[in-house]
Tab-separated table of C-alpha atoms in Angstrom:
chain	number	residue	atom	x	y	z
A	1	ASP	CA	0.367	6.174	16.976
A	2	TYR	CA	-0.738	2.568	17.118
A	3	GLU	CA	-2.355	2.776	20.540
A	4	GLN	CA	-5.179	4.655	18.839
A	5	ASP	CA	-6.197	1.508	16.979
A	6	LEU	CA	-5.707	-1.102	19.664
A	7	PRO	CA	-8.545	-2.324	21.898
A	8	VAL	CA	-8.553	-0.804	25.408
A	9	ARG	CA	-10.835	-0.801	28.459
A	10	ASP	CA	-14.348	0.677	28.111
A	11	ASP	CA	-13.650	3.482	30.602
A	12	GLU	CA	-10.837	4.840	28.386
A	13	THR	CA	-12.681	4.881	25.076
A	14	ASP	CA	-15.293	6.332	22.815
A	15	SER	CA	-17.082	3.852	20.611
A	16	LEU	CA	-16.352	4.283	16.936
A	17	GLU	CA	-19.333	2.635	15.318
A	18	GLY	CA	-18.732	1.110	11.929
A	19	THR	CA	-14.961	1.560	11.926
A	20	GLN	CA	-13.931	-1.643	13.666
A	21	PRO	CA	-15.351	-5.111	14.256
A	22	SER	CA	-18.178	-5.057	16.772
A	23	GLY	CA	-17.083	-4.947	20.380
A	24	LEU	CA	-13.759	-3.238	19.728
A	25	LYS	CA	-13.273	0.342	20.779
A	26	ARG	CA	-10.514	2.819	20.124
A	27	LYS	CA	-8.633	5.104	22.496
A	28	ARG	CA	-9.447	8.825	22.189
A	29	SER	CA	-6.882	11.080	20.626
A	30	ASP	CA	-7.152	14.846	20.814
A	31	ALA	CA	-3.760	15.520	19.221
A	32	GLN	CA	-3.734	17.712	16.161
A	33	GLU	CA	-2.104	16.161	13.149
A	34	GLU	CA	0.457	17.610	10.758
A	35	GLU	CA	-0.160	18.106	7.081
A	36	PRO	CA	-0.963	14.679	5.576
A	37	ASP	CA	1.807	14.806	2.959
A	38	GLN	CA	4.589	15.480	5.478
A	39	ARG	CA	3.269	13.100	8.097
A	40	ASP	CA	2.679	10.284	5.610
A	41	CYS	CA	6.157	10.528	4.122
A	42	TYR	CA	7.856	10.162	7.466
A	43	LYS	CA	5.581	7.412	8.733
A	44	LEU	CA	5.910	4.958	5.856
A	45	LEU	CA	9.010	3.336	7.347
A	46	LEU	CA	7.379	3.244	10.801
A	47	HIS	CA	4.355	1.380	9.431
A	48	ALA	CA	6.651	-1.029	7.561
A	49	LYS	CA	8.603	-1.743	10.767
A	50	VAL	CA	5.436	-2.257	12.815
A	51	HIS	CA	4.217	-4.689	10.143
A	52	GLU	CA	7.527	-6.559	10.354
A	53	ILE	CA	7.349	-6.882	14.145
A	54	ALA	CA	3.684	-7.883	14.085
A	55	ASP	CA	4.458	-10.564	11.511
A	56	LYS	CA	7.388	-11.870	13.549
A	57	TYR	CA	5.303	-12.219	16.711
A	58	LEU	CA	2.137	-13.403	14.889
A	59	LEU	CA	0.103	-10.337	15.886
A	60	GLU	CA	-2.358	-10.440	13.002
A	61	GLY	CA	-4.483	-7.534	14.281
A	62	LEU	CA	-1.495	-5.202	14.573
A	63	LYS	CA	-0.168	-6.433	11.249
A	64	GLY	CA	-3.501	-5.490	9.661
A	65	VAL	CA	-3.464	-2.043	11.267
A	66	ALA	CA	0.077	-1.424	9.998
A	67	LEU	CA	-0.954	-2.491	6.494
A	68	VAL	CA	-3.972	-0.167	6.494
A	69	ARG	CA	-1.869	2.716	7.799
A	70	PHE	CA	0.835	2.081	5.212
A	71	LYS	CA	-1.736	1.990	2.404
A	72	SER	CA	-3.247	5.244	3.605
A	73	ALA	CA	0.133	6.954	3.839
A	74	VAL	CA	1.197	5.788	0.368
A	75	ASP	CA	-1.702	7.653	-1.229
A	76	ASN	CA	0.074	10.928	-0.461
A	77	ALA	CA	3.709	9.784	-0.496
A	78	TRP	CA	4.319	7.198	-3.217
A	79	ASP	CA	6.642	9.584	-5.061
A	80	ALA	CA	8.699	10.583	-2.022
A	81	GLU	CA	12.156	9.222	-1.193
A	82	GLU	CA	10.660	7.780	1.966
A	83	PHE	CA	8.462	5.431	-0.062
A	84	LEU	CA	11.479	3.819	-1.700
A	85	GLU	CA	13.224	3.632	1.679
A	86	ALA	CA	10.167	1.908	3.151
A	87	ALA	CA	9.927	-0.355	0.074
A	88	THR	CA	13.539	-1.403	0.615
A	89	HIS	CA	12.713	-2.287	4.209
A	90	VAL	CA	9.602	-4.207	3.158
A	91	PHE	CA	11.436	-6.332	0.578
A	92	ALA	CA	14.324	-6.948	2.980
A	93	THR	CA	12.113	-8.061	5.881
A	94	THR	CA	9.046	-9.779	4.424
A	95	ARG	CA	8.810	-13.351	3.259
A	96	ASP	CA	8.651	-14.076	-0.454
A	97	ASP	CA	5.313	-15.827	0.114
A	98	ASP	CA	3.761	-12.608	1.513
A	99	THR	CA	2.174	-12.004	-1.854
A	100	ALA	CA	-1.562	-12.541	-1.586
A	101	THR	CA	-2.700	-9.713	0.665
A	102	GLY	CA	0.443	-8.608	2.446
A	103	LEU	CA	2.501	-5.466	2.568
A	104	ARG	CA	5.057	-6.838	0.129
A	105	ASN	CA	2.349	-7.345	-2.478
A	106	PHE	CA	0.935	-3.872	-1.919
A	107	VAL	CA	4.349	-2.198	-2.278
A	108	HIS	CA	4.949	-4.261	-5.390
A	109	GLU	CA	1.617	-3.088	-6.867
A	110	VAL	CA	2.381	0.571	-6.132
A	111	MET	CA	5.793	0.236	-7.749
A	112	ALA	CA	4.346	-1.531	-10.784
A	113	ASP	CA	1.541	1.011	-11.172
A	114	ARG	CA	3.965	3.950	-10.831
A	115	HIS	CA	6.960	2.449	-12.614
A	116	LYS	CA	7.106	5.236	-15.195
A	117	GLU	CA	7.470	7.887	-12.502
A	118	LEU	CA	9.851	5.805	-10.372
A	119	THR	CA	12.143	4.522	-13.135
A	120	GLY	CA	14.425	7.561	-13.104
A	121	LYS	CA	15.109	7.255	-9.380
A	122	GLU	CA	18.381	5.607	-8.400
A	123	GLN	CA	16.866	3.875	-5.350
A	124	PHE	CA	14.175	2.263	-7.529
A	125	GLN	CA	16.768	0.921	-9.961
A	126	TRP	CA	18.793	-0.419	-7.045
A	127	LEU	CA	15.700	-2.190	-5.655
A	128	LEU	CA	15.093	-3.924	-8.980
A	129	LYS	CA	18.674	-5.186	-9.059
A	130	GLU	CA	18.995	-6.052	-5.364
A	131	PHE	CA	15.925	-8.212	-4.815
A	132	ASP	CA	15.848	-11.328	-6.960
A	133	GLY	CA	12.743	-11.622	-9.023
A	134	LEU	CA	11.377	-8.134	-8.295
A	135	ALA	CA	11.865	-6.922	-11.857
A	136	ALA	CA	10.308	-10.112	-13.230
A	137	GLU	CA	7.356	-9.773	-10.818
A	138	MET	CA	6.838	-6.180	-11.922
A	139	LEU	CA	6.891	-7.226	-15.555
A	140	GLU	CA	4.332	-9.932	-14.782
A	141	HIS	CA	2.139	-7.403	-12.971
A	142	ALA	CA	2.364	-4.985	-15.901
A	143	TRP	CA	1.444	-7.794	-18.303
A	144	GLU	CA	-1.601	-8.740	-16.184
A	145	ALA	CA	-2.713	-5.099	-16.053
A	146	LEU	CA	-2.365	-4.859	-19.833
A	147	GLU	CA	-4.433	-8.029	-20.279
A	148	GLU	CA	-7.134	-6.692	-17.923
A	149	GLU	CA	-7.275	-3.432	-19.875
A	150	ARG	CA	-7.448	-5.292	-23.169
A	151	ASN	CA	-10.274	-7.503	-21.861
A	152	ARG	CA	-12.137	-4.471	-20.516
A	153	VAL	CA	-11.884	-2.632	-23.825
A	154	THR	CA	-12.946	-5.623	-25.932
A	155	ALA	CA	-15.879	-6.385	-23.605
A	156	GLN	CA	-17.466	-2.975	-24.248
A	157	PRO	CA	-20.009	-2.816	-27.086
A	158	PRO	CA	-18.972	-0.628	-30.015
A	159	ARG	CA	-20.441	2.854	-30.208
A	160	SER	CA	-22.783	3.568	-33.093
A	161	PHE	CA	-22.509	7.365	-32.926
A	162	GLY	CA	-26.073	7.642	-34.131
A	163	VAL	CA	-25.380	5.917	-37.438
A	164	ARG	CA	-28.023	3.419	-38.360
A	165	THR	CA	-26.420	0.093	-39.275
A	166	SER	CA	-29.525	-1.913	-40.245
A	167	TYR	CA	-32.072	-0.926	-42.879
């Protein structure tokens, strides 16, 4: 999977203009893909493991590819068991300081945004208990989202509904 996104020699590639930094090319792939939902569910853990290895060996490019792939797969699979399995792997293998733009932060955001749907799942409850501070971080994220929503609503001018207020 990942060889499709890694730079290779010019004689093995087609240029994909606008999809990668200039000068990088991607290997051709003629393989047909499965349904996105099925494929994404099963690949979440793979992307999490690739991210872990790339982080360990300081391969920032591969780490970025794994993050992008994980984000793409989550769009179709956040409510699958595989997401919580991948989330468990992410929290077990990433550093606590991987919060700004990393995979840990992204998984945390997905869980916080979807907490209502995930709350009834046993694996989600186990994650909250197992990883110190995760529940508190989710509460903080929910509070920030509430504050953003409140600020957005109060920043909008009131509607007049066609009623004249000055005479």
